PDB file of C-alpha atoms in Angstrom:
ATOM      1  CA  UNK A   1       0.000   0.000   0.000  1.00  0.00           C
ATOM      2  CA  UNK A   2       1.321   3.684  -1.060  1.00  0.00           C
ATOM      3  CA  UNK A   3       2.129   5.448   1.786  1.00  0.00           C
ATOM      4  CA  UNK A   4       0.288   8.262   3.428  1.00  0.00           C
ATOM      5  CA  UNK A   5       2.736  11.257   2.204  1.00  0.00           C
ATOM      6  CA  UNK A   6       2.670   9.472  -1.417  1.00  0.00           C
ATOM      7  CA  UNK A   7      -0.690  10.016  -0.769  1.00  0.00           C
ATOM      8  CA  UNK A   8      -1.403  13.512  -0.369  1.00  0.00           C
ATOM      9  CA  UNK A   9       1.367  14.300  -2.898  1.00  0.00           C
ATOM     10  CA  UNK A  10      -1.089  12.381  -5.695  1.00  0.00           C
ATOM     11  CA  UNK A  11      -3.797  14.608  -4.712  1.00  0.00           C
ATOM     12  CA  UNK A  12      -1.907  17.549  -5.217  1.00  0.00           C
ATOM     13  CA  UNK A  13      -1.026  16.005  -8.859  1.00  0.00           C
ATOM     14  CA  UNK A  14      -4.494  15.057  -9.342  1.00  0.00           C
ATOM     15  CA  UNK A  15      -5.799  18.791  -8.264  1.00  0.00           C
ATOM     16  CA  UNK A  16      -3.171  20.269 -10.840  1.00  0.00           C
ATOM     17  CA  UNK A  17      -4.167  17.873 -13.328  1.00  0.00           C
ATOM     18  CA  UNK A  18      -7.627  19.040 -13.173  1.00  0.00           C
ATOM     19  CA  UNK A  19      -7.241  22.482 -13.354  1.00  0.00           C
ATOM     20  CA  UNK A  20      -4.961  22.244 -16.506  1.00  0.00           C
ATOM     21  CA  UNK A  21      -7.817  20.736 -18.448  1.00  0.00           C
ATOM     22  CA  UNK A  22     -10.200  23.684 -18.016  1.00  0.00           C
ATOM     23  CA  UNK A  23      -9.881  24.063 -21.295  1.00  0.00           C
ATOM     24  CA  UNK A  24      -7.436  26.997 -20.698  1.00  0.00           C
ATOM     25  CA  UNK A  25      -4.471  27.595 -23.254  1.00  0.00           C
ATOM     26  CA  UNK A  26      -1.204  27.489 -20.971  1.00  0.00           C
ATOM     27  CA  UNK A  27       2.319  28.987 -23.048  1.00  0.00           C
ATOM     28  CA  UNK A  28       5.741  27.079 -22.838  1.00  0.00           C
ATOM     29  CA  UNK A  29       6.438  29.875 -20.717  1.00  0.00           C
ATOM     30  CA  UNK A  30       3.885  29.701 -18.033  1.00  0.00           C
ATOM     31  CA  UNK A  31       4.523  25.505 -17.999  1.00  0.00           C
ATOM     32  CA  UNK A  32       8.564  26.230 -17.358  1.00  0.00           C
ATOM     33  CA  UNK A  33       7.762  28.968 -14.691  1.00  0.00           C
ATOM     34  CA  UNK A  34       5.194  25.989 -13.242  1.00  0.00           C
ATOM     35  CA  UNK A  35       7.073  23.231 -13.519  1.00  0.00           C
ATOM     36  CA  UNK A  36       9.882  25.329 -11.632  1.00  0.00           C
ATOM     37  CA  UNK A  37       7.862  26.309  -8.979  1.00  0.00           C
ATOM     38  CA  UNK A  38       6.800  22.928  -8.590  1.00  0.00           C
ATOM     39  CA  UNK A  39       9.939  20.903  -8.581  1.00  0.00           C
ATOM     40  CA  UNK A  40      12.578  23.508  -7.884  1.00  0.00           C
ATOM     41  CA  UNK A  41      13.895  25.544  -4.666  1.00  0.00           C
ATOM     42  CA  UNK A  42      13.651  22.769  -2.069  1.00  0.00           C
ATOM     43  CA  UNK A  43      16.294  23.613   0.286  1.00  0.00           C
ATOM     44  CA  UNK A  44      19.629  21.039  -0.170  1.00  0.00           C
ATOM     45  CA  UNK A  45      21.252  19.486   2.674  1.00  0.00           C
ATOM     46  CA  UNK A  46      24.359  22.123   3.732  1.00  0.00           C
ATOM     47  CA  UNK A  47      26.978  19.683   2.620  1.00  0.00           C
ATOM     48  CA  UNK A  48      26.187  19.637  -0.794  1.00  0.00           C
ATOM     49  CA  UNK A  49      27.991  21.781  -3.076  1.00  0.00           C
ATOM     50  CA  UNK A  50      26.674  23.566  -6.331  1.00  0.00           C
ATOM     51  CA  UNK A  51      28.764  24.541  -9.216  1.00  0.00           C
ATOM     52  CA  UNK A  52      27.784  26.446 -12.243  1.00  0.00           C
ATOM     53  CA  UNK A  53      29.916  26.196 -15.418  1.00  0.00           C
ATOM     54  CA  UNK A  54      29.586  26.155 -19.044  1.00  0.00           C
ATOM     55  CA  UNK A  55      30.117  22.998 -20.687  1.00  0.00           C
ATOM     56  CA  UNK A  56      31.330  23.848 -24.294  1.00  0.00           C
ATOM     57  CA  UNK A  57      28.366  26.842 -24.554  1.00  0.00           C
ATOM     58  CA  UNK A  58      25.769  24.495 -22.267  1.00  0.00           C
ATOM     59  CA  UNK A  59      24.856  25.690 -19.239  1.00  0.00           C
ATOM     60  CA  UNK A  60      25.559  23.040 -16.600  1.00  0.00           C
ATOM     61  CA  UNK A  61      26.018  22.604 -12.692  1.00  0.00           C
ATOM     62  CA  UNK A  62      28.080  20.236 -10.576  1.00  0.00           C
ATOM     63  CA  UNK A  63      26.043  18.979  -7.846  1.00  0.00           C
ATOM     64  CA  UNK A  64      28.483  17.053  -5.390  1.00  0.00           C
ATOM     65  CA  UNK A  65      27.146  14.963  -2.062  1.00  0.00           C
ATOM     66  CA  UNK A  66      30.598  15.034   0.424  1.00  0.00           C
ATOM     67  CA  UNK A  67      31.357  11.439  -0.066  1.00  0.00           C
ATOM     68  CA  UNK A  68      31.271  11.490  -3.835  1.00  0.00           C
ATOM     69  CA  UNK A  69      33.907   9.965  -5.507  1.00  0.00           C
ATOM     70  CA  UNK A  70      35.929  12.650  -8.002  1.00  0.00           C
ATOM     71  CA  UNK A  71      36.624   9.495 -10.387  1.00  0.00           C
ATOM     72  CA  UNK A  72      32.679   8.746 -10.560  1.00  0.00           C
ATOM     73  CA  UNK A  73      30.546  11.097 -12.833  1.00  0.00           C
ATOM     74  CA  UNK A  74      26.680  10.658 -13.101  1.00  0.00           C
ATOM     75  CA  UNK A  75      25.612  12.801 -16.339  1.00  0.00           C
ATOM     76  CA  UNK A  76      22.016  13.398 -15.722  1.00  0.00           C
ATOM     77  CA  UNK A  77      19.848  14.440 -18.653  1.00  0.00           C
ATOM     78  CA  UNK A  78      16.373  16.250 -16.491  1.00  0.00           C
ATOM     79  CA  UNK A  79      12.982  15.539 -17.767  1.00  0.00           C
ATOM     80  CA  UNK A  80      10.487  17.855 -18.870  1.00  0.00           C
ATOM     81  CA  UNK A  81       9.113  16.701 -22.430  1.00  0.00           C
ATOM     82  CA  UNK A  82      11.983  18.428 -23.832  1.00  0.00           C
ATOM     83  CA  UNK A  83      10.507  21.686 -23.648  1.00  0.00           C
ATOM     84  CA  UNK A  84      11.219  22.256 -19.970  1.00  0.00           C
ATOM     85  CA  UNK A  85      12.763  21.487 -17.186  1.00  0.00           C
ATOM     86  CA  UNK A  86      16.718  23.390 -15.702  1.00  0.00           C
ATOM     87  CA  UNK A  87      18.995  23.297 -13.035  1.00  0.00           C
ATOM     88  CA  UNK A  88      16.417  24.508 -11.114  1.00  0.00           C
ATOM     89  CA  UNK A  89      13.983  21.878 -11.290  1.00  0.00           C
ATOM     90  CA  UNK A  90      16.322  18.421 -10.832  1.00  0.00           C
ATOM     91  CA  UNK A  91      19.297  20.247  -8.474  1.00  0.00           C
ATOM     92  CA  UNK A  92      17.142  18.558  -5.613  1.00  0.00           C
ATOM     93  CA  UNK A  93      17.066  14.483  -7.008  1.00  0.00           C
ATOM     94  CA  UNK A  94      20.757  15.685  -8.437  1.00  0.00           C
ATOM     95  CA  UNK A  95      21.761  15.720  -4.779  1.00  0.00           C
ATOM     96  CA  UNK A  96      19.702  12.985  -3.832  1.00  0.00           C
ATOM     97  CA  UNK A  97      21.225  10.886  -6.458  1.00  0.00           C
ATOM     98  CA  UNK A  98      24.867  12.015  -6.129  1.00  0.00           C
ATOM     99  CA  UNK A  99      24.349  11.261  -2.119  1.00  0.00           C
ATOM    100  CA  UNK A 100      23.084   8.202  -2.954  1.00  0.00           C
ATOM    101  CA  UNK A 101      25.861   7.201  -5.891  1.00  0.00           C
ATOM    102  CA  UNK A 102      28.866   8.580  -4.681  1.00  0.00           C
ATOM    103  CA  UNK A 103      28.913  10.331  -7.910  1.00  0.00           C
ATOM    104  CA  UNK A 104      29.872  14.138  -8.677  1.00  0.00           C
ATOM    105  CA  UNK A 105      26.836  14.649 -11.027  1.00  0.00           C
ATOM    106  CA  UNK A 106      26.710  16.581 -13.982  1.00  0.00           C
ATOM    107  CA  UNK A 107      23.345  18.653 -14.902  1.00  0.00           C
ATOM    108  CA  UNK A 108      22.821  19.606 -18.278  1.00  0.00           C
ATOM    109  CA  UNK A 109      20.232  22.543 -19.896  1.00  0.00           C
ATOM    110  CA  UNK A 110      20.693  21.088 -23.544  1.00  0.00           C
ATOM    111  CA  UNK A 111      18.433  23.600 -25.656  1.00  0.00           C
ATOM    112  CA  UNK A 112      14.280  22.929 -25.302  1.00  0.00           C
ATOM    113  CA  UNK A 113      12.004  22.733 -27.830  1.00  0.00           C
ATOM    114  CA  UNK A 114      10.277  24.305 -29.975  1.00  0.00           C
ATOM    115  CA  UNK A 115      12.987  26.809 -30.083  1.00  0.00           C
ATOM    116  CA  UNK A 116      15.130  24.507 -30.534  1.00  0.00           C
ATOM    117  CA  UNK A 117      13.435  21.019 -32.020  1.00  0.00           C
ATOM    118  CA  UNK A 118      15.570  17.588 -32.379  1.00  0.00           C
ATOM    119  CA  UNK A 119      18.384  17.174 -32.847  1.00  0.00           C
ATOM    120  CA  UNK A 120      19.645  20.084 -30.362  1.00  0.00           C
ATOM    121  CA  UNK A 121      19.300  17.899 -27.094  1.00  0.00           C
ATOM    122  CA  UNK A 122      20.723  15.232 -28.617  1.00  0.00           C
ATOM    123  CA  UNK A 123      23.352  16.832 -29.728  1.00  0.00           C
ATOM    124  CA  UNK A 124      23.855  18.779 -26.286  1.00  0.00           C
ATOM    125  CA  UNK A 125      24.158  15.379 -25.092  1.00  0.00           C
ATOM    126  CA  UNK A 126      26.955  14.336 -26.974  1.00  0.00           C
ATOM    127  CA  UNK A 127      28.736  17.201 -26.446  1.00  0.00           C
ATOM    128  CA  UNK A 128      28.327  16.919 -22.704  1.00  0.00           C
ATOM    129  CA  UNK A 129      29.491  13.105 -22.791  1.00  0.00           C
ATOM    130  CA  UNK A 130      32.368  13.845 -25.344  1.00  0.00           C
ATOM    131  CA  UNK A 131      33.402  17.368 -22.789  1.00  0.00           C
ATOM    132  CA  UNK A 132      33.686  14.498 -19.386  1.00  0.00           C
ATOM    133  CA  UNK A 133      36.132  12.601 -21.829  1.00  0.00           C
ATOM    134  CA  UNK A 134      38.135  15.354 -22.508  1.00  0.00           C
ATOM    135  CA  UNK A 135      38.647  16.119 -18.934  1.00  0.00           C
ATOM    136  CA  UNK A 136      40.068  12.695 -18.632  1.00  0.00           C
ATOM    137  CA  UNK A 137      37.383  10.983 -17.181  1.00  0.00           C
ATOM    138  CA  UNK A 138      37.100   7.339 -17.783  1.00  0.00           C
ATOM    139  CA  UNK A 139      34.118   5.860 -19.739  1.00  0.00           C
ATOM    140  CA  UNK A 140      34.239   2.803 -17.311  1.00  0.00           C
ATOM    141  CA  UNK A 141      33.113   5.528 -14.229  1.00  0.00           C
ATOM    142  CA  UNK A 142      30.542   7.282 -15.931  1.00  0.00           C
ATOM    143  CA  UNK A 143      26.898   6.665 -15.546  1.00  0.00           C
ATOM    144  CA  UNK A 144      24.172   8.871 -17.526  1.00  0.00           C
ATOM    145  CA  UNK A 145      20.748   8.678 -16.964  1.00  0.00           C
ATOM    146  CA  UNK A 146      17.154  10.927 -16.848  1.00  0.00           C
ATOM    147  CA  UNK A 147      13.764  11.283 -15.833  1.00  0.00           C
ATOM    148  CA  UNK A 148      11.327  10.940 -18.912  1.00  0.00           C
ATOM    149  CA  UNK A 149      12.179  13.132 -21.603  1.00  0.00           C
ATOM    150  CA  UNK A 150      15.429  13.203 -20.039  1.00  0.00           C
ATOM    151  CA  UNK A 151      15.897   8.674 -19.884  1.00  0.00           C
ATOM    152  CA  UNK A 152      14.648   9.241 -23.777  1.00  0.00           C
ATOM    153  CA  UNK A 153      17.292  11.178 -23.968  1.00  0.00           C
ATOM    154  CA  UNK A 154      19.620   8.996 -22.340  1.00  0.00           C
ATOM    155  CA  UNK A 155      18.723   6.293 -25.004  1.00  0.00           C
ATOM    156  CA  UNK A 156      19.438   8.280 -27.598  1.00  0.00           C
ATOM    157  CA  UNK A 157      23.034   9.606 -26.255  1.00  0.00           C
ATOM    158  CA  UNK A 158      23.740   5.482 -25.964  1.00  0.00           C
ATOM    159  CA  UNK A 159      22.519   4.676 -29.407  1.00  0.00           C
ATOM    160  CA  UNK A 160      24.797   8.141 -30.738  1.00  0.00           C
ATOM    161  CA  UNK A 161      27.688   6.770 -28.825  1.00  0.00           C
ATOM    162  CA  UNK A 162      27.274   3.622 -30.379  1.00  0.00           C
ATOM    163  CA  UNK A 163      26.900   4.457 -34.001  1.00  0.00           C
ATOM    164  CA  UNK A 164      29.976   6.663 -34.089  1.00  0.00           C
ATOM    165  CA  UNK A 165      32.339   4.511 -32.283  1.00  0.00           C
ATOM    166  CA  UNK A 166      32.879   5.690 -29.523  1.00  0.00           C
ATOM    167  CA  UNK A 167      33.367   4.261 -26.054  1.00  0.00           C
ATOM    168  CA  UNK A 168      30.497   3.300 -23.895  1.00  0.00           C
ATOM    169  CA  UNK A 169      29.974   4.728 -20.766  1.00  0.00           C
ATOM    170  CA  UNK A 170      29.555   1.707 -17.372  1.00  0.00           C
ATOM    171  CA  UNK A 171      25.669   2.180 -17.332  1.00  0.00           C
ATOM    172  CA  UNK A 172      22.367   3.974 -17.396  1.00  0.00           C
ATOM    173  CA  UNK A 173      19.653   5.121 -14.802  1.00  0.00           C
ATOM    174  CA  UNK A 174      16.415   5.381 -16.844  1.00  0.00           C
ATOM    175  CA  UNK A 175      13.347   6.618 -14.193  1.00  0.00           C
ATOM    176  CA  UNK A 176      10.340   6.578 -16.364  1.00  0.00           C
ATOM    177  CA  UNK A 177      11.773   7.084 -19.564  1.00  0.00           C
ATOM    178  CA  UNK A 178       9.768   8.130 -22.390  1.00  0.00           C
ATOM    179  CA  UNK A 179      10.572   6.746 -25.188  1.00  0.00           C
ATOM    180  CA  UNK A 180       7.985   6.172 -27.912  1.00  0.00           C
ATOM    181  CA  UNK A 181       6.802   9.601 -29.372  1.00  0.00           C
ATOM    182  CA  UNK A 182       3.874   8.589 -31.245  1.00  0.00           C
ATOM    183  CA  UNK A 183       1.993   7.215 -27.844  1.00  0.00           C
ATOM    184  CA  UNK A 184       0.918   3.720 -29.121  1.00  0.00           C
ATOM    185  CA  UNK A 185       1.519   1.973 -25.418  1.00  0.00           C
ATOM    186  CA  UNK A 186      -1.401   0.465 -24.127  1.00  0.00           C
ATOM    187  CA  UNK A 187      -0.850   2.144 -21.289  1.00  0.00           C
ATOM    188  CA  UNK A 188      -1.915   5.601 -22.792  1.00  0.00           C
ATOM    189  CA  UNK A 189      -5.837   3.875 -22.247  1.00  0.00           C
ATOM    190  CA  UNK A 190      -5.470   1.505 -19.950  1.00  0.00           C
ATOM    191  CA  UNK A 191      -3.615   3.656 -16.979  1.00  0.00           C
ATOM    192  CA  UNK A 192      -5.293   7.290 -18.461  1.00  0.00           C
ATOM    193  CA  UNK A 193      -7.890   7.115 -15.312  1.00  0.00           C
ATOM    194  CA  UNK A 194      -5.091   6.447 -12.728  1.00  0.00           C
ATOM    195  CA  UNK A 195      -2.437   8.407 -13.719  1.00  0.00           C
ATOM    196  CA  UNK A 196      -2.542  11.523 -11.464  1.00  0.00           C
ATOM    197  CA  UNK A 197      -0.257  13.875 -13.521  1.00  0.00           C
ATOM    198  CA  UNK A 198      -0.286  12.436 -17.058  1.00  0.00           C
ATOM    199  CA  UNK A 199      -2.975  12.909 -19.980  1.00  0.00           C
ATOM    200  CA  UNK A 200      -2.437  11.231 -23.168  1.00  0.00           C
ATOM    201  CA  UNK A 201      -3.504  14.104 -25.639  1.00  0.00           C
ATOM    202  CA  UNK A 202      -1.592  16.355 -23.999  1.00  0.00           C
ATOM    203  CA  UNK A 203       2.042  14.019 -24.198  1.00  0.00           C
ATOM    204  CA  UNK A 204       1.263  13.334 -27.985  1.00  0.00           C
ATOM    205  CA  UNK A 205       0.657  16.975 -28.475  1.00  0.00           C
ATOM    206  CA  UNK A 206       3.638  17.960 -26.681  1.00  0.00           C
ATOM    207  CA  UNK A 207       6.039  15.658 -28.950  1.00  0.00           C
ATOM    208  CA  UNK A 208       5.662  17.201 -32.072  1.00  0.00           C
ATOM    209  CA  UNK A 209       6.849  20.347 -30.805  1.00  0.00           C
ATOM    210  CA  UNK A 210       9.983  17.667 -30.464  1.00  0.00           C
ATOM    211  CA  UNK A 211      10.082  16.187 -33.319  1.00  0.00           C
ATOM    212  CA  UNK A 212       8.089  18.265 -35.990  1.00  0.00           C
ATOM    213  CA  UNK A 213       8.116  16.981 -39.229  1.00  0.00           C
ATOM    214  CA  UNK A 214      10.656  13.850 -38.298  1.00  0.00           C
ATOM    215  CA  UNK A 215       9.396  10.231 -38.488  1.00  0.00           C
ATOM    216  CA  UNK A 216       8.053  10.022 -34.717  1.00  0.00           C
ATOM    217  CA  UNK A 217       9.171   6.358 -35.359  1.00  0.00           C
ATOM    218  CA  UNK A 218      12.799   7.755 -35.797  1.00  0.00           C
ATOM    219  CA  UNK A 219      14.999   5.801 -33.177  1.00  0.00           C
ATOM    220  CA  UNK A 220      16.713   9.007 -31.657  1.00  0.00           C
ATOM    221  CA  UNK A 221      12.987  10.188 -30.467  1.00  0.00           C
ATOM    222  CA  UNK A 222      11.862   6.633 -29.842  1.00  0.00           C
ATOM    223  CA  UNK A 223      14.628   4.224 -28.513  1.00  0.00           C
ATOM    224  CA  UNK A 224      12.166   1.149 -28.625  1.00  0.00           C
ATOM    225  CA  UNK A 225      12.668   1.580 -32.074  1.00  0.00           C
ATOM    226  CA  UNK A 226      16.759   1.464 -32.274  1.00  0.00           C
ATOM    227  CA  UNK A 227      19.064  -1.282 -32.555  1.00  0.00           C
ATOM    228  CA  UNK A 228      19.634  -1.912 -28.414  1.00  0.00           C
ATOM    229  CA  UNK A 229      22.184  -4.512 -29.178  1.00  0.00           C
ATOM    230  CA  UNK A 230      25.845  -3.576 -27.418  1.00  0.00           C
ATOM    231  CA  UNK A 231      24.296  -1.170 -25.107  1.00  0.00           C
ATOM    232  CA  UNK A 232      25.301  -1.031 -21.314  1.00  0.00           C
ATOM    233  CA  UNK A 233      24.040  -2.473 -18.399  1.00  0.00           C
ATOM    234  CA  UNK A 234      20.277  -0.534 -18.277  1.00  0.00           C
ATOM    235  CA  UNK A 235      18.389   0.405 -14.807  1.00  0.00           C
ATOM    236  CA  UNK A 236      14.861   0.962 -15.453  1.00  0.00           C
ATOM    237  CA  UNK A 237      11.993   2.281 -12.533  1.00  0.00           C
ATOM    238  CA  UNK A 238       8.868   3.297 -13.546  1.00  0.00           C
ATOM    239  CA  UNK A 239       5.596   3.531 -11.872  1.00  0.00           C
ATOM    240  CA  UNK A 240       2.682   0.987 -12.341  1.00  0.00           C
ATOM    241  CA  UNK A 241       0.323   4.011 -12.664  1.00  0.00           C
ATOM    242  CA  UNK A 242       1.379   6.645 -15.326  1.00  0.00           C
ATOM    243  CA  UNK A 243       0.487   5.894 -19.168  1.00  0.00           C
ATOM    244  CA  UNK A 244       4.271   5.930 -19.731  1.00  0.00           C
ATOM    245  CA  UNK A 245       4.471   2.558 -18.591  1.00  0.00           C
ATOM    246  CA  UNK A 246       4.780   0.733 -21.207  1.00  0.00           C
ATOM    247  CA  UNK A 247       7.360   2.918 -23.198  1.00  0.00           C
ATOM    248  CA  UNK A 248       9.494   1.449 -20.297  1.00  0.00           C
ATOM    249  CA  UNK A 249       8.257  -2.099 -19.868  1.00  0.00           C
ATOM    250  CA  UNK A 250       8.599  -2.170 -24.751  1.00  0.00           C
ATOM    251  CA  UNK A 251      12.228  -0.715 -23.945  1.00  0.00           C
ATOM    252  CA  UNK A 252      13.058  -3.369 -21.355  1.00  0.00           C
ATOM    253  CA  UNK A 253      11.641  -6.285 -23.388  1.00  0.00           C
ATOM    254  CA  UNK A 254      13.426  -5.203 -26.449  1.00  0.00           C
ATOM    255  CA  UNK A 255      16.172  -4.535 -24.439  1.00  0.00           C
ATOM    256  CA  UNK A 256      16.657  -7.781 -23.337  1.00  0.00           C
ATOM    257  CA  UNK A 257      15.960  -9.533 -26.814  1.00  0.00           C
ATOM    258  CA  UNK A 258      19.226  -7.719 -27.867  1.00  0.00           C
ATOM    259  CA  UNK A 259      21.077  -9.513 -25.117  1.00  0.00           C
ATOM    260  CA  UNK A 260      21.105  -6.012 -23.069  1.00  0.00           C
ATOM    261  CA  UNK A 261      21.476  -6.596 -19.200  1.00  0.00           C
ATOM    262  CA  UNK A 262      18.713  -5.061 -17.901  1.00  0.00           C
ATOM    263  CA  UNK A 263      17.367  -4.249 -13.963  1.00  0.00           C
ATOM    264  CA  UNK A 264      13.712  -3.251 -13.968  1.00  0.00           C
ATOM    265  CA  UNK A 265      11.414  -2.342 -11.443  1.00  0.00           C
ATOM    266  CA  UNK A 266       7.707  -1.603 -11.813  1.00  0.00           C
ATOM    267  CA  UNK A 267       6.896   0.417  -8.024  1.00  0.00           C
ATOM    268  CA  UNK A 268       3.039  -0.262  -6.980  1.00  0.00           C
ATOM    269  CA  UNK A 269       0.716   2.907  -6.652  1.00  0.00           C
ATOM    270  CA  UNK A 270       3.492   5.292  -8.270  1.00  0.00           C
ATOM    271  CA  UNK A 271       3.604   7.731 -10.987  1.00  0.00           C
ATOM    272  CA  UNK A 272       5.485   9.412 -13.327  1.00  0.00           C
ATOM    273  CA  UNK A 273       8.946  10.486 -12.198  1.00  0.00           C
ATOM    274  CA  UNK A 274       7.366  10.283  -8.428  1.00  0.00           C
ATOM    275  CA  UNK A 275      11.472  10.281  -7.159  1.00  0.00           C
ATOM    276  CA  UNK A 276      11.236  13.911  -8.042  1.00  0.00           C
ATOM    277  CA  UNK A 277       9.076  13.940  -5.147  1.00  0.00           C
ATOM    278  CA  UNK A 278      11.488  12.273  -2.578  1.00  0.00           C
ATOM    279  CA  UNK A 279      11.947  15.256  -0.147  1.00  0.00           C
ATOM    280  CA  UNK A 280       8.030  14.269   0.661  1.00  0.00           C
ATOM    281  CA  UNK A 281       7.324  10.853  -0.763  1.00  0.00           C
ATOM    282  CA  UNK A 282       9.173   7.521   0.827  1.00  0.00           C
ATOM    283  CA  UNK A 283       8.879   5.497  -2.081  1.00  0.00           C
ATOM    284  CA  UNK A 284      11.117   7.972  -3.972  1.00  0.00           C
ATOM    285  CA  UNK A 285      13.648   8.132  -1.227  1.00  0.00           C
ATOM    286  CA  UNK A 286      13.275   3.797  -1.873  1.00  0.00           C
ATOM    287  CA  UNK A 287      14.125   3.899  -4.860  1.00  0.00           C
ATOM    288  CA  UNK A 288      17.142   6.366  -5.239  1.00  0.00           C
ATOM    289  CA  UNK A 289      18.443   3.903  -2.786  1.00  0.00           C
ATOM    290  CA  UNK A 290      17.985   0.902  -4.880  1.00  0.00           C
ATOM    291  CA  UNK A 291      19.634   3.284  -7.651  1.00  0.00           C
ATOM    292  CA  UNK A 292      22.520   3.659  -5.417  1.00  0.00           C
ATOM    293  CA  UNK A 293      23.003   0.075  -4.759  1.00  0.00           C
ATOM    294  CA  UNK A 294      23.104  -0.310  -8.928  1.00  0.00           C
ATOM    295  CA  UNK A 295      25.180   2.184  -9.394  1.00  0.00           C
ATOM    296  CA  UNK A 296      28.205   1.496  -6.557  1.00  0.00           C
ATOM    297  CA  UNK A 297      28.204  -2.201  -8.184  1.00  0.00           C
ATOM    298  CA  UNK A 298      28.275  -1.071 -11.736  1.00  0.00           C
ATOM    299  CA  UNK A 299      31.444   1.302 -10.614  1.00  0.00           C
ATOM    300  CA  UNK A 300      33.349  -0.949  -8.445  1.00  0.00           C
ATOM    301  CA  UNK A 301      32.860  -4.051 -11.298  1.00  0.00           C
TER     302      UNK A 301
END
């Protein structure tokens, strides 16, 4: 059974959820200044240390827990459909995750849509994966990862990576990746009516200002649709209540018929990106723990 501050934080959702479909137009800009307001400015333990820099013209912060290792790098790629989503927004589960990892973590803000459509985050992502290298840091130590857009993302860094060559990095953290543009999981109907934060016109709408006039089948949009064979070691949570699930549990399936090692857990009562939510909500304090456990094996193997 969910918890009793997992709880109250879905009726929040649910209450936001409703009020968006009034029928009211909201801007890109008034979503962004929301989705700030609702994930960013919770207060970070004292120990942990922010640093901005600029990562070959991409804004970016170091957010370092004080037992991180300086070998270990986590590059974290923040959801927000790719058209929002900062610093601001993910510094919180940055910390969280860099605590939990004993990994200096590496925020991106790769360029949003529709200002800037695909291939701009991919191609942030690169660069920001391609930068650690140069600074001598050792594929074998690096994890990336994301949150929805953001573990979609993460995909499509892994299948770049792969098609040009280049050297792998020890494994990814995908938390409710999304990761097929078009919306053709059955979980788009069947978990519509439990889903407190999700609605299915709205995510389809929202991924053409992504991908525009490209093939939403294209592999760099929708990862369940690339050639998964070679990849890393994947860690995949997701929450048995959001109409995303199935983008993850097609991923993991066709993950594993490519011979991909994959960890995947499905958490009861939960919903999209709910370890966003960890300051209040147990479960995501749970499973940032489990993710810490992954990731301090991958490392040390």
């Amino acid at each position: 059974m969910a918890s009793r501050e997992s709880q109250i934080v879905r009726q929040y959702l649910q209450k936001a959820k409703e009020r968006s479909q009034t029928g009211k137009e909201t801007s890109i800009e008034q979503r962004r200044k929301e989705a700030e307001r609702m994930l960013g400015g919770v207060p970070l333990d004292p120990d942990v240390k922010v640093e901005k820099l600029n990562v070959e013209g991409i804004p970016a912060e170091w957010v370092v827990a004080p037992d991180a290792v300086e070998e270990h790098v986590f590059l974290y790629l923040h959801g927000g459909a790719y058209i929002l989503g900062s610093c601001e927004t993910h510094r919180e589960l940055a910390a969280r995750l860099s605590r939990a990892t004993a990994t200096r973590v590496l925020v991106i803000e790769y360029r949003l849509a529709p200002e800037h459509p695909y291939p701009a985050a991919v191609e942030d992502a690169v660069t920001a994966y391609r930068w650690l290298l140069s600074t001598g840091v050792s594929p074998e130590q690096i994890v990336v990862g994301g949150d929805s857009a953001g573990g979609g993302l993460s995909m499509a860094l892994l299948l770049s990576l792969k098609e040009a060559g280049e050297p792998l990095p020890s494994c990814a953290v995908l938390l409710s990746p999304w990761t097929d543009m078009e919306g053709t999981g059955e979980s788009m109907k069947s978990r519509a009516h439990r889903d407190p934060w999700l609605e299915p016109q709205s995510v389809r709408a929202t991924s053409t200002l992504y991908t525009q006039d490209l093939d939403p089948r294209h592999p760099l949009v929708s990862p369940i649709y690339g050639d998964l064979q070679g990849l890393p070691p994947l860690l995949v949570h997701v929450g048995e209540d959001e109409i995303l699930l199935d983008d993850s549990v097609r991923l993991v399936e066709r993950a594993r018929d490519a011979g991909v090692d994959v960890t995947f857990k499905r958490w009861e009562e939960m919903w999209h990106v709910f370890q966003g939510f960890a300051a209040k909500v147990p479960e995501g304090r749970q499973s940032i723990a489990e993710i810490g456990k992954y990731v301090a094996d991958k490392l040390s193997s």
